[in-house]
Structures are given as C-alpha cells and as structure tokens.
Short mmCIF file of C-alpha atoms in Angstrom, two decimals:
data_model
loop_
_atom_site.label_atom_id
_atom_site.label_comp_id
_atom_site.label_asym_id
_atom_site.label_seq_id
_atom_site.Cartn_x
_atom_site.Cartn_y
_atom_site.Cartn_z
CA GLU V 1 67.29 159.12 16.61
CA ILE V 2 64.24 157.78 18.42
CA VAL V 3 64.46 158.36 22.16
CA LEU V 4 62.62 155.83 24.31
CA THR V 5 61.49 156.90 27.78
CA GLN V 6 60.45 154.19 30.22
CA SER V 7 58.33 154.67 33.30
CA PRO V 8 58.41 154.18 36.14
CA GLY V 9 62.11 153.96 36.85
CA THR V 10 61.48 151.51 39.66
CA LEU V 11 58.36 149.49 40.41
CA SER V 12 57.96 147.80 43.80
CA LEU V 13 55.42 144.99 43.84
CA SER V 14 54.73 141.67 45.54
CA PRO V 15 54.62 138.23 43.95
CA GLY V 16 51.15 137.51 42.65
CA GLU V 17 50.44 141.14 41.78
CA GLY V 18 50.25 142.52 38.25
CA ALA V 19 52.78 144.93 36.72
CA THR V 20 52.41 147.55 34.02
CA LEU V 21 55.54 149.04 32.43
CA SER V 22 55.44 151.91 29.98
CA CYS V 23 57.67 152.87 27.05
CA ARG V 24 57.10 156.13 25.18
CA ALA V 25 58.90 156.97 21.94
CA SER V 26 59.91 160.45 20.79
CA GLN V 27 58.49 159.65 17.36
CA SER V 28 56.40 156.88 15.86
CA VAL V 29 58.10 153.47 15.85
CA SER V 30 58.15 152.14 12.30
CA GLY V 31 56.15 148.96 11.80
CA SER V 32 55.59 148.62 15.55
CA TYR V 33 59.13 147.29 15.65
CA LEU V 34 59.22 147.55 19.45
CA ALA V 35 60.71 144.86 21.68
CA TRP V 36 60.95 144.20 25.39
CA HIS V 37 63.98 142.54 26.97
CA GLN V 38 64.40 141.23 30.50
CA GLN V 39 67.78 141.41 32.24
CA LYS V 40 68.73 139.80 35.53
CA PRO V 41 71.91 140.72 37.46
CA GLY V 42 75.05 139.39 35.81
CA GLN V 43 73.15 138.05 32.81
CA ALA V 44 72.63 139.08 29.23
CA PRO V 45 69.27 140.49 28.22
CA ARG V 46 66.61 138.01 27.12
CA LEU V 47 64.05 138.81 24.45
CA LEU V 48 60.48 138.71 25.76
CA ILE V 49 58.31 140.55 23.24
CA TYR V 50 58.83 141.58 19.60
CA GLY V 51 56.62 143.44 17.17
CA ALA V 52 55.09 145.17 20.20
CA THR V 53 52.73 142.26 20.93
CA SER V 54 54.30 138.89 20.04
CA ARG V 55 55.89 136.72 22.68
CA ALA V 56 59.29 135.21 21.91
CA THR V 57 59.78 131.46 22.03
CA GLY V 58 59.38 130.00 25.50
CA ILE V 59 58.05 133.16 27.13
CA PRO V 60 55.15 132.48 29.53
CA ASP V 61 51.76 133.90 28.62
CA ARG V 62 51.69 136.03 31.76
CA PHE V 63 53.86 138.44 29.73
CA SER V 64 51.98 140.51 27.18
CA GLY V 65 52.78 143.55 25.10
CA SER V 66 50.53 146.20 23.65
CA GLY V 67 50.63 149.57 21.95
CA SER V 68 51.52 151.21 18.68
CA GLY V 69 52.88 154.47 17.35
CA THR V 70 54.61 156.12 20.29
CA ASP V 71 53.09 154.42 23.33
CA PHE V 72 53.82 150.84 24.33
CA THR V 73 53.14 148.74 27.41
CA LEU V 74 54.49 145.54 28.89
CA THR V 75 52.08 143.83 31.24
CA ILE V 76 53.02 141.02 33.59
CA SER V 77 50.08 139.35 35.25
CA ARG V 78 50.58 137.41 38.47
CA LEU V 79 54.25 138.17 39.18
CA GLU V 80 56.47 135.19 39.88
CA PRO V 81 59.67 135.51 41.98
CA GLU V 82 61.80 135.06 38.85
CA ASP V 83 60.15 138.06 37.15
CA PHE V 84 61.91 140.60 39.36
CA ALA V 85 64.53 142.09 37.05
CA VAL V 86 65.21 145.09 34.85
CA TYR V 87 63.13 145.50 31.71
CA TYR V 88 64.23 147.41 28.62
CA CYS V 89 62.22 148.43 25.61
CA GLN V 90 64.03 148.64 22.28
CA GLN V 91 63.02 149.99 18.90
CA TYR V 92 64.46 148.26 15.83
CA GLY V 93 62.50 149.99 13.09
CA SER V 94 64.87 152.90 12.53
CA LEU V 95 68.61 153.32 12.70
CA PRO V 96 70.20 153.81 15.13
CA TYR V 97 68.49 151.11 17.16
CA THR V 98 67.78 152.51 20.61
CA PHE V 99 66.89 151.24 24.06
CA GLY V 100 64.95 152.79 26.89
CA GLN V 101 66.77 153.47 30.14
CA GLY V 102 65.08 150.52 31.85
CA THR V 103 62.49 149.85 34.54
CA LYS V 104 63.63 147.97 37.61
CA LEU V 105 60.96 145.65 38.95
CA GLU V 106 61.76 144.93 42.59
CA ILE V 107 60.16 142.89 45.33
CA LYS V 108 58.15 144.95 47.76
CA LEU Q 1 72.83 128.93 18.59
CA GLN Q 2 75.55 130.21 20.88
CA LEU Q 3 77.59 133.38 20.78
CA GLN Q 4 80.78 133.88 22.79
CA GLU Q 5 82.73 137.09 23.20
CA SER Q 6 86.49 137.03 23.68
CA GLY Q 7 89.26 139.59 24.02
CA PRO Q 8 91.32 141.60 26.49
CA GLY Q 9 89.53 142.67 29.64
CA LEU Q 10 91.78 145.68 30.17
CA VAL Q 11 92.65 148.37 27.62
CA LYS Q 12 94.71 151.51 28.15
CA PRO Q 13 93.27 154.95 27.40
CA SER Q 14 93.79 156.10 23.79
CA GLU Q 15 94.35 152.53 22.61
CA THR Q 16 92.04 150.31 20.55
CA LEU Q 17 89.55 147.91 22.10
CA SER Q 18 89.27 144.65 20.17
CA LEU Q 19 86.70 141.92 20.72
CA THR Q 20 85.69 138.84 18.78
CA CYS Q 21 82.39 136.98 18.81
CA THR Q 22 82.38 133.31 17.86
CA VAL Q 23 79.13 131.90 16.51
CA SER Q 24 78.39 128.22 17.02
CA GLY Q 25 75.37 126.03 16.42
CA GLY Q 26 74.28 128.09 13.45
CA SER Q 27 75.59 129.69 10.27
CA ILE Q 28 77.07 133.17 10.33
CA SER Q 29 76.43 133.23 6.57
CA SER Q 30 72.67 132.97 6.96
CA THR Q 31 70.90 135.38 4.63
CA THR Q 32 68.28 136.21 7.27
CA HIS Q 33 70.56 137.08 10.16
CA TYR Q 34 72.55 140.15 11.17
CA TRP Q 35 75.24 140.23 13.83
CA GLY Q 36 75.61 143.08 16.27
CA TRP Q 37 77.46 144.59 19.19
CA ILE Q 38 75.74 146.25 22.14
CA ARG Q 39 77.39 147.63 25.26
CA GLN Q 40 76.34 148.40 28.81
CA PRO Q 41 78.39 150.58 31.16
CA PRO Q 42 78.38 149.36 34.76
CA GLY Q 43 75.01 150.06 36.35
CA LYS Q 44 73.65 151.73 33.22
CA GLY Q 45 71.50 150.93 30.20
CA LEU Q 46 72.11 149.36 26.81
CA GLU Q 47 73.64 151.08 23.78
CA TRP Q 48 73.68 149.66 20.27
CA ILE Q 49 77.14 149.97 18.71
CA GLY Q 50 76.68 148.48 15.26
CA THR Q 51 75.59 145.56 13.12
CA ILE Q 52 77.09 143.58 10.25
CA TYR Q 53 75.66 141.29 7.58
CA TYR Q 54 77.60 138.22 6.41
CA SER Q 55 78.41 140.04 3.16
CA GLY Q 56 80.27 142.71 5.14
CA THR Q 57 77.63 145.44 4.99
CA THR Q 58 77.79 147.45 8.20
CA TYR Q 59 75.52 149.77 10.12
CA TYR Q 60 76.94 151.92 12.91
CA ASN Q 61 75.58 154.12 15.67
CA PRO Q 62 76.39 157.68 14.57
CA SER Q 63 77.53 158.47 18.11
CA LEU Q 64 80.40 155.97 17.75
CA GLU Q 65 80.81 155.71 14.00
CA SER Q 66 84.06 157.64 13.80
CA ARG Q 67 85.77 155.16 16.14
CA VAL Q 68 84.09 151.83 15.32
CA THR Q 69 84.93 149.09 12.85
CA ILE Q 70 82.98 145.83 12.71
CA SER Q 71 84.16 143.03 10.44
CA VAL Q 72 83.14 139.44 9.71
CA ASP Q 73 85.10 136.30 8.87
CA THR Q 74 82.73 133.65 7.59
CA SER Q 75 85.50 131.05 7.37
CA THR Q 76 85.91 131.09 11.15
CA SER Q 77 82.28 131.96 12.03
CA GLN Q 78 83.46 135.07 13.82
CA PHE Q 79 82.73 138.75 13.74
CA SER Q 80 84.79 141.41 15.44
CA LEU Q 81 84.60 144.85 17.01
CA LYS Q 82 87.33 147.47 17.08
CA LEU Q 83 86.81 150.71 18.99
CA SER Q 84 89.65 153.19 18.75
CA SER Q 85 90.84 156.00 21.01
CA VAL Q 86 89.09 154.60 24.06
CA THR Q 87 88.53 156.50 27.28
CA ALA Q 88 87.15 155.53 30.68
CA ALA Q 89 83.67 156.21 29.29
CA ASP Q 90 84.07 153.14 27.08
CA THR Q 91 84.32 150.86 30.11
CA ALA Q 92 81.37 148.49 29.74
CA VAL Q 93 80.14 144.96 29.30
CA TYR Q 94 80.19 144.34 25.56
CA TYR Q 95 77.63 141.91 24.17
CA CYS Q 96 77.49 140.33 20.77
CA ALA Q 97 74.05 139.36 19.54
CA ARG Q 98 72.11 138.03 16.60
CA ARG Q 99 69.27 139.85 14.89
CA THR Q 100 66.97 138.05 12.51
CA SER Q 101 65.59 140.19 9.69
CA GLY Q 102 62.43 141.87 10.97
CA TRP Q 103 63.20 140.86 14.53
CA PRO Q 104 65.09 142.52 17.38
CA PHE Q 105 68.20 140.99 18.93
CA ASP Q 106 66.98 137.52 19.86
CA CYS Q 107 70.14 135.69 20.90
CA TRP Q 108 72.86 137.24 23.03
CA GLY Q 109 76.35 136.27 24.14
CA GLN Q 110 77.11 136.23 27.84
CA GLY Q 111 78.99 139.52 27.63
CA ALA Q 112 82.60 140.58 28.16
CA LEU Q 113 83.63 143.26 30.62
CA VAL Q 114 86.22 145.62 29.18
CA THR Q 115 87.81 148.15 31.51
CA VAL Q 116 89.67 151.17 30.17
CA SER Q 117 92.37 152.11 32.62
CA SER Q 118 96.08 152.82 32.70
#
C-alpha cells in the first residue's frame, strides 16, 4: 500500500497570498497517477488536479500541480476567499487507492 | 452526471450496513467508468472502500475486504455497498463516486452519514 504524507497539516495564509502544499509518497506513484481534491465543510470532495499536473474541467488556472515519482506539489497562486478548505492528495495508480491525511488551508 | 446515496442512517453494532448509489444523467454500463465507495469518519480523512465495473468485477481495500460486498444492478442504474459486522469505528460519511479509466474519482455523491450505535 502506498502511504501518502501531506505537509503541512495546517497552512494559515491571507487572501492574495500564494500557497504551496506537499504530498510525499512512500513509493513511486505509477504513471504519475496523483490527484488533488478540495473539500469544503459539509461538502463532498471536488477533483482539482489529475495526472499530477492536469487541471480538471472548470478549475481556475491559479491551481497548478507538479511533481513525479514520490514528491508532488499543489500550488495555489493568489488565494481567493473560496480557496480556504481542506486539500487531499490521492494516488490511483496502485491498488488500494490511498489518500493523504489532508492539509487544512485556513484564513490567517 | 449525478450520484445519490441512500440507506439507513443508523445501524446497530454487529449488523450489516447497506447503502445504494443511484446514477442519473449518465450510463452505469459505460465501458470507461468504474463506480466506487469512499468513506470519511467525522473529522478525519478519506478511505477508499472498493470499486466495481458494470460487468460486476470488483476491487476492494484489503483492510475491509473480509467485510465488504459491492454489487451493481445495471437495470436500475444503481450500485450498492454492504459492510458486515459493523462497529463504532465504521461510523462515517459514505460517498459514492465515479472513476473514469485512467482518471481519479471525478464525480462524487453528496455523501450519507451512517452512525453505528445501539
């Protein structure tokens, strides 16, 4: 099983600032099959990034993903108020599919 | 595409949790889609439970495999989850979701809270 470790656990920033979220895998993620999901309180997760770098339909270009192998990053430039949420990375290249524990992005 | 979970919100310990996901606005028999269940205990992270293809082929998380059964009924556009011998640790919001081949889960239901309590 691939264990995904996200850091930091909580990130406190102000609107307009940039955010960098990290996801490290215990072993190489096959095919860069790494996704990022955003979850707001009381809502289902929403897919942001797939294939480590591709934005899902309708996702603003201030969201970008990078990385390969075992180290992946989600970058949000110019934070908007609606971006404050919990972010999960997920690998879907190997069974069982696994998620990171999440990074909470909160308003400073 | 819309997915909607349904089922009892309260299950007694040692009993079987049963949930159904109804798919609308798209075909559950699509050859490029897989249908899955993911759960999230209150205040915690996400855990993949299992996935099913329209043909009935299933993939389960080894941590739950001994207690999980996922089935599909293409005639009603539904797929279902059964989790046996539940305990309080199985209390969670249960989501159904779609996965397109080569993609992660890209469409989620709104989630159903299931509480295990006597």
